[in-house]
Amino acid sequence: MEVDVTDLRRTNLMEVVEKLARQHNLDINDASAREAIAGLFANEIQEVVANPIRVFGWRTEAMFAFVVASLGKIQVLKGEDAGLLVSGTAVTPPDYRVLLNTGTQLLVEVKNWSPRGVVPKPFRIRSVDAERLQAYSRAFGIELRFAIYWRQVNLWTLTRVDDFEQVGDKLQIALTDAMKRSTMCDLGDFMVGAEPPLSLRLESERPIQLPEHGNVGFRVGRASLSSGGVEIESEFERQLAWYFMLYGSWTAFRQEPIVQGNEFLGVENLVEPEEWEPSQGFAFLGSLSSMISNVFRSRTTKDDRVSFLSPQGDPATFGVFIPDDYQGDVLRLWRFHQQPNRE
């Protein structure tokens, strides 16, 4: 999926310039006025950077676009809340308009939800804000959905307005209900399982006699990837395995020396879940949307701080494409496509 980002950003920049010039009655043909606009723009940037809630919100909005593009089930995704808006009623445009491969259109409002506390609290939105979004949705006859990023657990849910419950002057939905009713499958999301462990084996160029203690120097003569203890031969399967090792949810990492007799042969780097049941044959690596989000977060964070609102690169390249008829020779995968349940 090709994504033209540059022209859209140039348009958004001119919208900011136009807004500042209009608010402060500045002539954009005047050099001193342009310098004033640049100063005002710098002040706005400073205000945004100083507000982490807004920074995380904008980054999450950009992350959703990368997730959807990488899942590969859409024809078009367009920012909906930019540009001039004229309306006879109180409306709020949502963040995105999405055209699925099926021809269905959706309007999507993206929300970053990261409340304090060990257990994620229900997501809440003011009823008046939700109604303005719904009014826009009704005006165009396109269904509105909320894409909520539950930051504490690195999880996306996609729910309808009627999935929420009214509590006072707010609408809310708990994480458990959002997961149960989520329609992320409409965007091509699914959960992936594989047989642990996944490992990267680095073999020494030659056997090395082990000393009683001290330093051991070696050069890698061969590197290989394996799944469940079996070496992966297919290049495509190796790419999948490497992606899952880097961005999947398995967090138990260990390094084991490869020793035969008194000779050092190499080292094996293994990744697996903290706990799993071997008798079932697989363990969950997480959902594709969560893995794509891990890629996005790794490329927009520096020293544990948000350094970019969106990364460089084609949004469609942040995931892995797994054909519907995929049958791995070694890397066997289990794919679970969750359907929404509103009962």
mmCIF file of C-alpha atoms in Angstrom, residues 111-116 119-127 129-130 146 148 150 164-175:
data_model
loop_
_atom_site.group_PDB
_atom_site.id
_atom_site.type_symbol
_atom_site.label_atom_id
_atom_site.label_comp_id
_atom_site.label_asym_id
_atom_site.label_seq_id
_atom_site.Cartn_x
_atom_site.Cartn_y
_atom_site.Cartn_z
ATOM 1 C CA LYS A 111 -7.998 7.746 21.726
ATOM 2 C CA ASN A 112 -4.919 7.108 23.853
ATOM 3 C CA TRP A 113 -5.936 5.764 27.261
ATOM 4 C CA SER A 114 -3.309 5.495 29.963
ATOM 5 C CA PRO A 115 -4.905 6.106 33.370
ATOM 6 C CA ARG A 116 -2.866 5.794 36.525
ATOM 7 C CA VAL A 119 -5.543 -2.070 36.762
ATOM 8 C CA PRO A 120 -6.657 -0.095 33.657
ATOM 9 C CA LYS A 121 -9.696 2.026 34.492
ATOM 10 C CA PRO A 122 -12.631 2.232 32.051
ATOM 11 C CA PHE A 123 -12.188 4.588 29.116
ATOM 12 C CA ARG A 124 -14.413 7.659 29.449
ATOM 13 C CA ILE A 125 -15.564 10.369 27.090
ATOM 14 C CA ARG A 126 -17.966 13.223 27.729
ATOM 15 C CA SER A 127 -21.395 12.498 26.300
ATOM 16 C CA ASP A 129 -18.211 15.197 22.832
ATOM 17 C CA ALA A 130 -19.428 11.780 21.703
ATOM 18 C CA PHE A 146 -13.672 4.439 18.580
ATOM 19 C CA ILE A 148 -8.809 3.024 21.832
ATOM 20 C CA TRP A 150 -4.819 0.890 26.026
ATOM 21 C CA PHE A 164 -20.456 2.160 25.785
ATOM 22 C CA GLU A 165 -22.569 2.625 28.917
ATOM 23 C CA GLN A 166 -23.902 5.948 30.200
ATOM 24 C CA VAL A 167 -22.472 6.963 33.591
ATOM 25 C CA GLY A 168 -23.544 10.460 34.597
ATOM 26 C CA ASP A 169 -22.512 12.919 31.913
ATOM 27 C CA LYS A 170 -19.989 10.501 30.390
ATOM 28 C CA LEU A 171 -19.912 7.377 28.266
ATOM 29 C CA GLN A 172 -17.530 4.661 29.409
ATOM 30 C CA ILE A 173 -16.324 1.195 28.504
ATOM 31 C CA ALA A 174 -14.147 -1.180 30.519
ATOM 32 C CA LEU A 175 -11.137 -2.886 28.960
#
